[in-house]
PDB file of N, CA and C in Angstrom:
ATOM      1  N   UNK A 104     -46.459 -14.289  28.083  1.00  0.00           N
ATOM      2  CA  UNK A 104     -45.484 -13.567  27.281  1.00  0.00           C
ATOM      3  C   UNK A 104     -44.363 -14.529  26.907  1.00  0.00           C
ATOM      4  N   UNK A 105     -43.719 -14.369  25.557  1.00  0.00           N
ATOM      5  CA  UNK A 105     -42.978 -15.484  25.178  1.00  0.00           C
ATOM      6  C   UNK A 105     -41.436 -14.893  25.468  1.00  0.00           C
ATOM      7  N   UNK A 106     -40.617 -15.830  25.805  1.00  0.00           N
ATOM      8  CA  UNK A 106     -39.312 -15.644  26.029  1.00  0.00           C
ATOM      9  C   UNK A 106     -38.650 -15.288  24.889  1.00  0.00           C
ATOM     10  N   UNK A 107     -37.944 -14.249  24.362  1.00  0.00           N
ATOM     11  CA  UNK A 107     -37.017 -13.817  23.671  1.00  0.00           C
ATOM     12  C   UNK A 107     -36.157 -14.777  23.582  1.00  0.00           C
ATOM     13  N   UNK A 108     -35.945 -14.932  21.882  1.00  0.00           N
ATOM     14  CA  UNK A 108     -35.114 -15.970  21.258  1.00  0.00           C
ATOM     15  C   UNK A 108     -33.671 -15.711  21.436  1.00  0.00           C
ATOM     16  N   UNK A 109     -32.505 -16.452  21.977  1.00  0.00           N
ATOM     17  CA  UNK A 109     -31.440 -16.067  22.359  1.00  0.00           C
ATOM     18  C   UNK A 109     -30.513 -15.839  20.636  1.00  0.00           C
ATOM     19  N   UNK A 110     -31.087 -15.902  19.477  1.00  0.00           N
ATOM     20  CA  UNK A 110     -30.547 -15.278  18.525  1.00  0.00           C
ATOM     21  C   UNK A 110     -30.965 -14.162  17.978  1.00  0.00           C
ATOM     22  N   UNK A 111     -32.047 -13.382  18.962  1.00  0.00           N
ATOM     23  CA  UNK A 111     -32.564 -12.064  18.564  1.00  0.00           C
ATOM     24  C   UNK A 111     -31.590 -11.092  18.349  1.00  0.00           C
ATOM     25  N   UNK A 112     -31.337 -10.147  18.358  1.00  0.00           N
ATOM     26  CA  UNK A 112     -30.462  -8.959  18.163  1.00  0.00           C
ATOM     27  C   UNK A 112     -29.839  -8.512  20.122  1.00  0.00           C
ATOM     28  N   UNK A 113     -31.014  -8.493  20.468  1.00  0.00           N
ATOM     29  CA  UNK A 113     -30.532  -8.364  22.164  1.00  0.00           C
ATOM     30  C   UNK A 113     -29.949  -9.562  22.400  1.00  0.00           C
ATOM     31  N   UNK A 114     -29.476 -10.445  22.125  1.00  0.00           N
ATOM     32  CA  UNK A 114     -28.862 -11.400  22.397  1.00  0.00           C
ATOM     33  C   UNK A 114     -27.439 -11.756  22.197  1.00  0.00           C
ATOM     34  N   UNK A 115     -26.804 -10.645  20.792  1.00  0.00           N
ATOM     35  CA  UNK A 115     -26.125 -10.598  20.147  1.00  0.00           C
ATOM     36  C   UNK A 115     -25.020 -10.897  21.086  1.00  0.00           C
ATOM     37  N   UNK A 116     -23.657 -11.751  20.740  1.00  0.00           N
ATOM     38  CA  UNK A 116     -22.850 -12.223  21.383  1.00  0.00           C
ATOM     39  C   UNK A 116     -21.379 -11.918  20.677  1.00  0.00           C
ATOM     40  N   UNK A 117     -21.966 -11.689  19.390  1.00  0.00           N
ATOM     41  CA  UNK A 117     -20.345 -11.409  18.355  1.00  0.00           C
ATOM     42  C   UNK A 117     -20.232 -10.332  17.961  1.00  0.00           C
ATOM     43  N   UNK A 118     -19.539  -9.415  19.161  1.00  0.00           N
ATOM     44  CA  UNK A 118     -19.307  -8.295  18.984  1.00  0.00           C
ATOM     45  C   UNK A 118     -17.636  -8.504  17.625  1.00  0.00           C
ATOM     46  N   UNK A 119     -17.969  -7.085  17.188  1.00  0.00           N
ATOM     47  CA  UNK A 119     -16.588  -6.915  16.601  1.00  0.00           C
ATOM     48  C   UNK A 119     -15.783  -6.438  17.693  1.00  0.00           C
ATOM     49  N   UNK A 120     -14.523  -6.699  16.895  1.00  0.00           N
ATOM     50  CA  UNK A 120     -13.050  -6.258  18.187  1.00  0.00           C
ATOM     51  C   UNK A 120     -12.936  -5.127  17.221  1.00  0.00           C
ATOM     52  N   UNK A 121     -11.981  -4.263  18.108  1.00  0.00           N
ATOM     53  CA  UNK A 121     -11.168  -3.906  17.950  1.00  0.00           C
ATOM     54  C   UNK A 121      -9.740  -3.675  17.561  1.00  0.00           C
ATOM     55  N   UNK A 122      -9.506  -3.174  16.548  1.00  0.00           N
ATOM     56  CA  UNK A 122      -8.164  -2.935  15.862  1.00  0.00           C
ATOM     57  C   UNK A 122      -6.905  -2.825  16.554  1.00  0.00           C
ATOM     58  N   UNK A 123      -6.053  -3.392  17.089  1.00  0.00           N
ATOM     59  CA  UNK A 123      -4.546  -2.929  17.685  1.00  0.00           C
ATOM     60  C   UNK A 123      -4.790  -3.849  19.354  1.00  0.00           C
ATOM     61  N   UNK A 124      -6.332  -4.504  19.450  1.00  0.00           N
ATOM     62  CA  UNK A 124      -6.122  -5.152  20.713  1.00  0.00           C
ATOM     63  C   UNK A 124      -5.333  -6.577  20.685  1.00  0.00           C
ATOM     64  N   UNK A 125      -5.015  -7.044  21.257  1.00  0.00           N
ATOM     65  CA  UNK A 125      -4.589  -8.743  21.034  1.00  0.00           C
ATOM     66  C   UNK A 125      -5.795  -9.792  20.613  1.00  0.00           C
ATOM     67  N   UNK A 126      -6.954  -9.075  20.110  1.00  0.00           N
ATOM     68  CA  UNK A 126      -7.808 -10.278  18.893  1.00  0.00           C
ATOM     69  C   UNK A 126      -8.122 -10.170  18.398  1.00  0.00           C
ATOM     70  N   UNK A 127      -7.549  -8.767  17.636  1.00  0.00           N
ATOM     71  CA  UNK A 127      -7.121  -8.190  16.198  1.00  0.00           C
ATOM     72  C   UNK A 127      -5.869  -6.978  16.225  1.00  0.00           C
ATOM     73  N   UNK A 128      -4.450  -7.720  16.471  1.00  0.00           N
ATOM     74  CA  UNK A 128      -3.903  -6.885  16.232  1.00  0.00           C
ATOM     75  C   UNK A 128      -3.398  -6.794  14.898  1.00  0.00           C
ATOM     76  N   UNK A 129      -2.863  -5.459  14.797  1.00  0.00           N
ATOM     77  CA  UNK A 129      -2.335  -4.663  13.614  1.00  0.00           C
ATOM     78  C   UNK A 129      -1.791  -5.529  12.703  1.00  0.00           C
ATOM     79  N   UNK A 130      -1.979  -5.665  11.287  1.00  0.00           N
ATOM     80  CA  UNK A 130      -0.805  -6.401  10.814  1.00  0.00           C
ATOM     81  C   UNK A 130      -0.162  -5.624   9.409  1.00  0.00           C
ATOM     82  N   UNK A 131       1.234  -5.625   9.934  1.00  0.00           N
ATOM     83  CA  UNK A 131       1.858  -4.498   9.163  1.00  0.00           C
ATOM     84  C   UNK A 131       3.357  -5.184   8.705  1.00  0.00           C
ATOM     85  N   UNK A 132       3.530  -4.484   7.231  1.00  0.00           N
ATOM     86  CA  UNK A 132       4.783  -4.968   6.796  1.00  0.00           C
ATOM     87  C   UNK A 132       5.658  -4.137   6.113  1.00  0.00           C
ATOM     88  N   UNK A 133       6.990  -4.185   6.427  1.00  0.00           N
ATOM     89  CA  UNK A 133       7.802  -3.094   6.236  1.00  0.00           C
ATOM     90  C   UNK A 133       9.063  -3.560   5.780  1.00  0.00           C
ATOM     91  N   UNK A 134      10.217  -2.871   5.025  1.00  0.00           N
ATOM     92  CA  UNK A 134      11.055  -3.704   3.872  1.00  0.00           C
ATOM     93  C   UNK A 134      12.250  -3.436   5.012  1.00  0.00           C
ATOM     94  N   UNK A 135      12.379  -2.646   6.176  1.00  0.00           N
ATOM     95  CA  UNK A 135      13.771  -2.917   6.755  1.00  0.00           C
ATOM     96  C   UNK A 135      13.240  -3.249   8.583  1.00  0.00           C
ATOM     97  N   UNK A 136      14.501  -4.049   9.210  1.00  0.00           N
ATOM     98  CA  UNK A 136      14.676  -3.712  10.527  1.00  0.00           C
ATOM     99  C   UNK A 136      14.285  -2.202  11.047  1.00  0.00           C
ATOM    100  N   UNK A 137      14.835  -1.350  10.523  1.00  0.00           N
ATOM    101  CA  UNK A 137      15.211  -0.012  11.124  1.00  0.00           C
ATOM    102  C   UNK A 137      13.409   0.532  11.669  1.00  0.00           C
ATOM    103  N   UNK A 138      13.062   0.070  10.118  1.00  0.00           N
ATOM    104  CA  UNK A 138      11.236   0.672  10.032  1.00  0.00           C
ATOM    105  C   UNK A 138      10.911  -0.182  11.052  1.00  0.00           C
ATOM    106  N   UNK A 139      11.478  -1.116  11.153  1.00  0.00           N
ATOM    107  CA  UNK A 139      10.423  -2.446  11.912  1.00  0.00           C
ATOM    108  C   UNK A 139      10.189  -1.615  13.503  1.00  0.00           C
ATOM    109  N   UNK A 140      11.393  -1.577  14.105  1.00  0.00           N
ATOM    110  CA  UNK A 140      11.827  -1.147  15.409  1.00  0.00           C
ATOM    111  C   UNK A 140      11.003   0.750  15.484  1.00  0.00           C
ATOM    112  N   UNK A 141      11.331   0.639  14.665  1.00  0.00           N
ATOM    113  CA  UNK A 141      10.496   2.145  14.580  1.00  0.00           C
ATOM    114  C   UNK A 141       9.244   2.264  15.074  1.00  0.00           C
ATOM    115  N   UNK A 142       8.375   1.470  14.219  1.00  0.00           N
ATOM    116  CA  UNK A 142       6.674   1.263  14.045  1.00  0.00           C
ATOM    117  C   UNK A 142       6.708   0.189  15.608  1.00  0.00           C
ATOM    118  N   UNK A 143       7.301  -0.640  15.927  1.00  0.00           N
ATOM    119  CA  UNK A 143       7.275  -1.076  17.489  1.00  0.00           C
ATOM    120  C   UNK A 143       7.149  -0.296  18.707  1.00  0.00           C
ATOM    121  N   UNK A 144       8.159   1.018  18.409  1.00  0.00           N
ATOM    122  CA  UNK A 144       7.688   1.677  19.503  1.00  0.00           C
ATOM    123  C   UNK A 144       6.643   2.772  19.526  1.00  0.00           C
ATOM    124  N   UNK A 145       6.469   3.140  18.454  1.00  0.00           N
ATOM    125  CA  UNK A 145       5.246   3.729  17.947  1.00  0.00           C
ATOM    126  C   UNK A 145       3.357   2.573  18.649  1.00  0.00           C
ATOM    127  N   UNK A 146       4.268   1.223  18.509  1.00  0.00           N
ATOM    128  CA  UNK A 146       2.973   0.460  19.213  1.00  0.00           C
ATOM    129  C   UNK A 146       3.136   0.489  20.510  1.00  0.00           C
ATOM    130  N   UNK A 147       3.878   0.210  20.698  1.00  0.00           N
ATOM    131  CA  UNK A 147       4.027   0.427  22.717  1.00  0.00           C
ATOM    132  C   UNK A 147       4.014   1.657  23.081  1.00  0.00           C
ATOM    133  N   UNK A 148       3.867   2.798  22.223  1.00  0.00           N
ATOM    134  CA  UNK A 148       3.822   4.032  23.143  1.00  0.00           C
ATOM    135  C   UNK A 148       2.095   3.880  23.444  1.00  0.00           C
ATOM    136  N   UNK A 149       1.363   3.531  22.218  1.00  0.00           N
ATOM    137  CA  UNK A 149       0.133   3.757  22.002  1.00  0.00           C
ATOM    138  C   UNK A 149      -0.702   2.686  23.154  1.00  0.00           C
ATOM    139  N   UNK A 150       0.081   1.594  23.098  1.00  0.00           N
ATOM    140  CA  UNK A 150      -0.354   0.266  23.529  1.00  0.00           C
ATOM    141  C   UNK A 150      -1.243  -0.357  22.548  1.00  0.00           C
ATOM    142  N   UNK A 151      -1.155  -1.148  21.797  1.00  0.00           N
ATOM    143  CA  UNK A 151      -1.617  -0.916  20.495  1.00  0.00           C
ATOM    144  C   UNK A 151      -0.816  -2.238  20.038  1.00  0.00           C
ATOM    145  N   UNK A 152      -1.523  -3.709  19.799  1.00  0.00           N
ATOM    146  CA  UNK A 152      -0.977  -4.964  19.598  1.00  0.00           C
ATOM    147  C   UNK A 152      -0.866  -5.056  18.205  1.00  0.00           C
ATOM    148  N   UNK A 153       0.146  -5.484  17.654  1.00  0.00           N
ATOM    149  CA  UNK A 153       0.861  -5.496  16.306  1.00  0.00           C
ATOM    150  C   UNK A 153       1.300  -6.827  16.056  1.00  0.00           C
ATOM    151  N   UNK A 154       1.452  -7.140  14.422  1.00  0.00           N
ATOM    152  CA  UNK A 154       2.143  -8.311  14.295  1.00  0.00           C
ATOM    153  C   UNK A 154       3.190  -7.372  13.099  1.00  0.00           C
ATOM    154  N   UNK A 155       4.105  -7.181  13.171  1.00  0.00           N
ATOM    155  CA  UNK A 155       5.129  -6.626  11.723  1.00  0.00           C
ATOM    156  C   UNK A 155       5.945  -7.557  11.148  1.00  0.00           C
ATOM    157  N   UNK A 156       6.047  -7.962  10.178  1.00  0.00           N
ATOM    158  CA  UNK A 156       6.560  -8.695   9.216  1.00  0.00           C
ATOM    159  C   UNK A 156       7.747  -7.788   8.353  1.00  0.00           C
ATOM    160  N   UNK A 157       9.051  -8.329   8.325  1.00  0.00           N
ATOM    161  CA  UNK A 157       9.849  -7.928   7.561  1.00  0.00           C
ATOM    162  C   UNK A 157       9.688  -8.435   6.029  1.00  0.00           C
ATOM    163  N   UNK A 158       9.705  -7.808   4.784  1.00  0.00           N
ATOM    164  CA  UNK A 158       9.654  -8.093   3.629  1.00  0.00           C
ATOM    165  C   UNK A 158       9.830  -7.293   2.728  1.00  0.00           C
ATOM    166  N   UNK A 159      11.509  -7.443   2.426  1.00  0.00           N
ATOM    167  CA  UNK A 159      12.536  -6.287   1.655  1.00  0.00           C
ATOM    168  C   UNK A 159      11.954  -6.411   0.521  1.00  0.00           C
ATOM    169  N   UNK A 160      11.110  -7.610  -0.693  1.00  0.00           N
ATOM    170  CA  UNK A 160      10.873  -7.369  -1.939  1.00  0.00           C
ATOM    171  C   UNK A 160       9.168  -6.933  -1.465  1.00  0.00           C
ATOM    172  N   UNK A 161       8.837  -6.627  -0.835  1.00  0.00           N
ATOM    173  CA  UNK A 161       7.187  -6.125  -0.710  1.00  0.00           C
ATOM    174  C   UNK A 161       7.318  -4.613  -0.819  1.00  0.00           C
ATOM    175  N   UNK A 162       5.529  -4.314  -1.443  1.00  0.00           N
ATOM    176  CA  UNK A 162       6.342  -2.492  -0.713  1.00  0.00           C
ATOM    177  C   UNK A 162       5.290  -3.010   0.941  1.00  0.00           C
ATOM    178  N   UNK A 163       5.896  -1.470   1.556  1.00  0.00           N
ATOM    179  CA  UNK A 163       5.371  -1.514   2.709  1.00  0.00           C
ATOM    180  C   UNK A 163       3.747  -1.300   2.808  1.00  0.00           C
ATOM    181  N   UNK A 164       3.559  -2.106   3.579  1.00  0.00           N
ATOM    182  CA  UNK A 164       2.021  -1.681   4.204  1.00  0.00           C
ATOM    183  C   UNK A 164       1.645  -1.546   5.652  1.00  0.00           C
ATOM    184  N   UNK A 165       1.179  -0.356   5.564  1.00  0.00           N
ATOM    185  CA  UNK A 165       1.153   0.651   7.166  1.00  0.00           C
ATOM    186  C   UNK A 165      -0.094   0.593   7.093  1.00  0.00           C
ATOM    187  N   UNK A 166      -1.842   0.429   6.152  1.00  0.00           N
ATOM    188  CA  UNK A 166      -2.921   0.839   6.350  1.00  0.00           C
ATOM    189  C   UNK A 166      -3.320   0.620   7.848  1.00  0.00           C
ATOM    190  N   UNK A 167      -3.201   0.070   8.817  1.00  0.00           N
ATOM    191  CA  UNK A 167      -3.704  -0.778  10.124  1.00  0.00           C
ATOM    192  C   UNK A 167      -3.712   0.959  10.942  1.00  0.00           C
ATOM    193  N   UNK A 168      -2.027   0.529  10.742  1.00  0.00           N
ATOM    194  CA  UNK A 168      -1.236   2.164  11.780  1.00  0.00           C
ATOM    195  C   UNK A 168      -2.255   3.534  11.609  1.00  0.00           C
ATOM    196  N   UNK A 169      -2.307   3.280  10.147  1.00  0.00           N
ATOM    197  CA  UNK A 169      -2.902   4.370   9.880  1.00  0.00           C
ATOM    198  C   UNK A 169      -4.069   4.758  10.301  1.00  0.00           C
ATOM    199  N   UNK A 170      -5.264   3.772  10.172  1.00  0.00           N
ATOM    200  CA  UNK A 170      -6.481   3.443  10.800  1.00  0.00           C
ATOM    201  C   UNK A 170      -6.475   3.920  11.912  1.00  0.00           C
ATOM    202  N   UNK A 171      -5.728   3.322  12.848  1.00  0.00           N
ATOM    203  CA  UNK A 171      -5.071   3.729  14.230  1.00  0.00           C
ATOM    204  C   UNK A 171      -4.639   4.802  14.248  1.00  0.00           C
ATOM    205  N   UNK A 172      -4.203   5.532  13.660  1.00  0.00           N
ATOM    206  CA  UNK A 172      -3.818   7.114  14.164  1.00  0.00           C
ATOM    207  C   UNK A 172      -4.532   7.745  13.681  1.00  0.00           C
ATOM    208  N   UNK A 173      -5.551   7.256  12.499  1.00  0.00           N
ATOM    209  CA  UNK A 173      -6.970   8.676  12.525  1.00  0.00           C
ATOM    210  C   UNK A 173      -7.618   8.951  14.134  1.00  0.00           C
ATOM    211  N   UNK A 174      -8.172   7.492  14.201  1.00  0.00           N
ATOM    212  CA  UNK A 174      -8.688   7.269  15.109  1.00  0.00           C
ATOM    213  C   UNK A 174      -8.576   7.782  16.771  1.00  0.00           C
ATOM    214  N   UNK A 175      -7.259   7.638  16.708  1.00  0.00           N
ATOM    215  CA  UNK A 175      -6.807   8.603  17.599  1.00  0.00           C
ATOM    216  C   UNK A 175      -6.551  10.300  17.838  1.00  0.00           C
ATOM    217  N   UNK A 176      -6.303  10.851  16.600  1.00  0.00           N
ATOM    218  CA  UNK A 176      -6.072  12.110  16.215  1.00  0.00           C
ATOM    219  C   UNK A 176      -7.815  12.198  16.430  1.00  0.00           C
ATOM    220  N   UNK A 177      -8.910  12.080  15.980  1.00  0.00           N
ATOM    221  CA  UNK A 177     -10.128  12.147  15.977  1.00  0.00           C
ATOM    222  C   UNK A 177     -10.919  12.374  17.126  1.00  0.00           C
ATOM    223  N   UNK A 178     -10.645  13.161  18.104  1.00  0.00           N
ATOM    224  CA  UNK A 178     -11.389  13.670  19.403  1.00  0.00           C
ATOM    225  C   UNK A 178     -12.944  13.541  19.991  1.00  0.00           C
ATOM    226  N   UNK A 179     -13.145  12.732  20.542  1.00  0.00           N
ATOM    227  CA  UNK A 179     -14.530  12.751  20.722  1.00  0.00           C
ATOM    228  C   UNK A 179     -15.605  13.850  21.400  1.00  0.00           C
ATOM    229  N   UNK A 180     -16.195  14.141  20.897  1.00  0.00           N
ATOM    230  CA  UNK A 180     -16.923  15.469  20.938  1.00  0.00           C
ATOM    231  C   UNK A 180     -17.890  15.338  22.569  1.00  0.00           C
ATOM    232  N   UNK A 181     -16.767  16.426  23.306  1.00  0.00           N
ATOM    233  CA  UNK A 181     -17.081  16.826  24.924  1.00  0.00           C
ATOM    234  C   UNK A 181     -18.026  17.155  25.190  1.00  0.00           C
ATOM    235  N   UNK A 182     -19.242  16.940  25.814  1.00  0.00           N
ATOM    236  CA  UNK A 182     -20.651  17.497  25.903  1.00  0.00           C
ATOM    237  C   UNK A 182     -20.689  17.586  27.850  1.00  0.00           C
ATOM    238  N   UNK A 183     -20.808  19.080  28.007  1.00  0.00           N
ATOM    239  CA  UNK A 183     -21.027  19.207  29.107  1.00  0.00           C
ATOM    240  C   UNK A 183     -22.417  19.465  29.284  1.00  0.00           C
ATOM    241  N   UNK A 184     -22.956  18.522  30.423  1.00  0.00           N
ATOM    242  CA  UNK A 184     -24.536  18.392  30.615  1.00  0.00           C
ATOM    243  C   UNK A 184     -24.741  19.775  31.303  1.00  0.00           C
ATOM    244  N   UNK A 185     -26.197  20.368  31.250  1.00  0.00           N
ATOM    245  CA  UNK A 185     -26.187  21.791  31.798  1.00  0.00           C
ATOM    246  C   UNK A 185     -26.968  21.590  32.915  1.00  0.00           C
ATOM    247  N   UNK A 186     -26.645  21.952  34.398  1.00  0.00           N
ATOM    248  CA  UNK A 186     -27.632  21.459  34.951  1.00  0.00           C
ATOM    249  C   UNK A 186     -29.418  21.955  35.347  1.00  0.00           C
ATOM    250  N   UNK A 187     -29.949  20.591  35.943  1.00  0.00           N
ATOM    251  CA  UNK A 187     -30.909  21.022  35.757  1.00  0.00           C
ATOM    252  C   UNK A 187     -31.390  21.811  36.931  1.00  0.00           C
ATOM    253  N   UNK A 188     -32.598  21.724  37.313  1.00  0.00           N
ATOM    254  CA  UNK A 188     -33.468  22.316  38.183  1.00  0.00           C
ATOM    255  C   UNK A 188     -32.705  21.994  39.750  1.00  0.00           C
ATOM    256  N   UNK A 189     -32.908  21.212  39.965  1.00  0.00           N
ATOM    257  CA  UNK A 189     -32.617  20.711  41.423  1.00  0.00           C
ATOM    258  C   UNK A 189     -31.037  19.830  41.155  1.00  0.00           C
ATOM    259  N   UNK A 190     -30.124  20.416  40.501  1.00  0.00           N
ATOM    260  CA  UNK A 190     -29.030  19.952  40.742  1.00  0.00           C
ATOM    261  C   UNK A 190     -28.076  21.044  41.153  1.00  0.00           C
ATOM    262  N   UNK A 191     -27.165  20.582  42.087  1.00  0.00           N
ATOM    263  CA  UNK A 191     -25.970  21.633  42.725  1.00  0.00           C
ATOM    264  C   UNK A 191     -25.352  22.602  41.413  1.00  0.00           C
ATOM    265  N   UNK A 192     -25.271  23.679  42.170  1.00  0.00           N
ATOM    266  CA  UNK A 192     -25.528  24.754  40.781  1.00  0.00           C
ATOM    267  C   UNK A 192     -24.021  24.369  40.291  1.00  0.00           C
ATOM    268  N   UNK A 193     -23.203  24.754  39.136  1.00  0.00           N
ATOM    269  CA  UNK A 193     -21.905  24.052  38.875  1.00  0.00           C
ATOM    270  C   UNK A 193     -20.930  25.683  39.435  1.00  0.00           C
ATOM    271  N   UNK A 194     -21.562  26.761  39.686  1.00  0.00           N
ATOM    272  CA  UNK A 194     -20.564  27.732  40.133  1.00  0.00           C
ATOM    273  C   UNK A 194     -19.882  27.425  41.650  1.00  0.00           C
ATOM    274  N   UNK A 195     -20.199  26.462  42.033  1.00  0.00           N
ATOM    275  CA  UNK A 195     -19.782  26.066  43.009  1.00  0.00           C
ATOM    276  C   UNK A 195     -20.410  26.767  44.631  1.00  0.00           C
ATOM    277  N   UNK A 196     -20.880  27.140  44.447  1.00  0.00           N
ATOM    278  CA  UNK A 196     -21.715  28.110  45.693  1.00  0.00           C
ATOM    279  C   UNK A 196     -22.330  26.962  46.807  1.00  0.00           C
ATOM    280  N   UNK A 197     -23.271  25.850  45.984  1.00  0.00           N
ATOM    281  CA  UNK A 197     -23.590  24.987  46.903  1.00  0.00           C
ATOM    282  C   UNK A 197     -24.871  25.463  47.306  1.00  0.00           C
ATOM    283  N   UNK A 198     -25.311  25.778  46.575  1.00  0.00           N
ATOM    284  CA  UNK A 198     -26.736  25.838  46.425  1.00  0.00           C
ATOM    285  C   UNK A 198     -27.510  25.237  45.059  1.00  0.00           C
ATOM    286  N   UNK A 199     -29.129  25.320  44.910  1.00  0.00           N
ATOM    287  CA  UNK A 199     -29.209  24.359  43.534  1.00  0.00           C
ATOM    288  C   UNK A 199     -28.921  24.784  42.518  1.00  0.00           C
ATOM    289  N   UNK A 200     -29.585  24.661  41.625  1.00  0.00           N
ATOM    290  CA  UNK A 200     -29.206  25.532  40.418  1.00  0.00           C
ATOM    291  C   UNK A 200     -30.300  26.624  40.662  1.00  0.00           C
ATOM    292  N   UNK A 201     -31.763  26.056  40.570  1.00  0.00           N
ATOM    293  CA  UNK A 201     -32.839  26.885  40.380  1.00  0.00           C
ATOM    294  C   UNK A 201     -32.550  28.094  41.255  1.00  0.00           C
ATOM    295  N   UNK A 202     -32.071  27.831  42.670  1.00  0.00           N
ATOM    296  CA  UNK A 202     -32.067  29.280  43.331  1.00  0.00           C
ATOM    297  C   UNK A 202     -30.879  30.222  42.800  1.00  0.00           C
ATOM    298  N   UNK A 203     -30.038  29.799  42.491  1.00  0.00           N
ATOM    299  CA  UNK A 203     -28.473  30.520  42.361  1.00  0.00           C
ATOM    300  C   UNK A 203     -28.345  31.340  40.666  1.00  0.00           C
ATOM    301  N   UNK A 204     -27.664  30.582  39.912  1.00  0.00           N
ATOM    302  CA  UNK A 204     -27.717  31.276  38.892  1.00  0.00           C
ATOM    303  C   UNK A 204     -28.598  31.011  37.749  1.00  0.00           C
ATOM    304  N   UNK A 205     -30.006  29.795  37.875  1.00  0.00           N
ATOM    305  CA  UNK A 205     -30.734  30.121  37.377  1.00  0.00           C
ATOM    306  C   UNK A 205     -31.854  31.154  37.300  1.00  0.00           C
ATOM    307  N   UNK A 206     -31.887  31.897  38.886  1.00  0.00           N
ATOM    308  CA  UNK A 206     -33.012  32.958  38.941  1.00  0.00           C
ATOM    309  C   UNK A 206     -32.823  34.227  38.288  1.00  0.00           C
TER     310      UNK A 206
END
């Protein structure tokens, strides 16, 4: 059997980062101090690595933040496993499932 080529797909080594970590943080620019300090603590509440640039003749650009707060507002969908046959029933009784409230 031949050894898997270390540039196959299982091999893959270059993951993408992530947005707001420190090796891709945010980069955002805003026309005052006031905004600047604003959108700062908005990153440290989140924890959430930023670079902000002041630039009074730019307009502002927030797309990063924004990215970042779908993302967050966006809930990941809770899936409670049901149990099975021979697992502790979840009513708490302490018996399995099959005898308790599956019969």
């Amino acid at each position: 059997m031949k050894k898997p080529d270390h540039k196959s797909p299982g091999f893959e080594t270059n993951k993408t980062v992530r947005l707001g970590t420190d090796k891709a943080p945010a980069k955002i620019s805003v026309q005052s101090e006031e905004r600047k300090l604003e959108l700062i603590s908005t990153f440290e509440e989140n924890g959430w690595a930023s670079i902000i640039t002041v630039a009074p003749e730019a307009d502002e650009n927030i797309r990063d933040l924004e990215i970042l707060l779908e993302k967050k507002e966006a809930c990941a969908a809770v899936s409670q496993k049901q149990a099975s046959r021979n697992d502790p029933c979840p009513c708490g009784s302490g018996k399995k499932y099959k005898k308790c409230c599956a019969a």
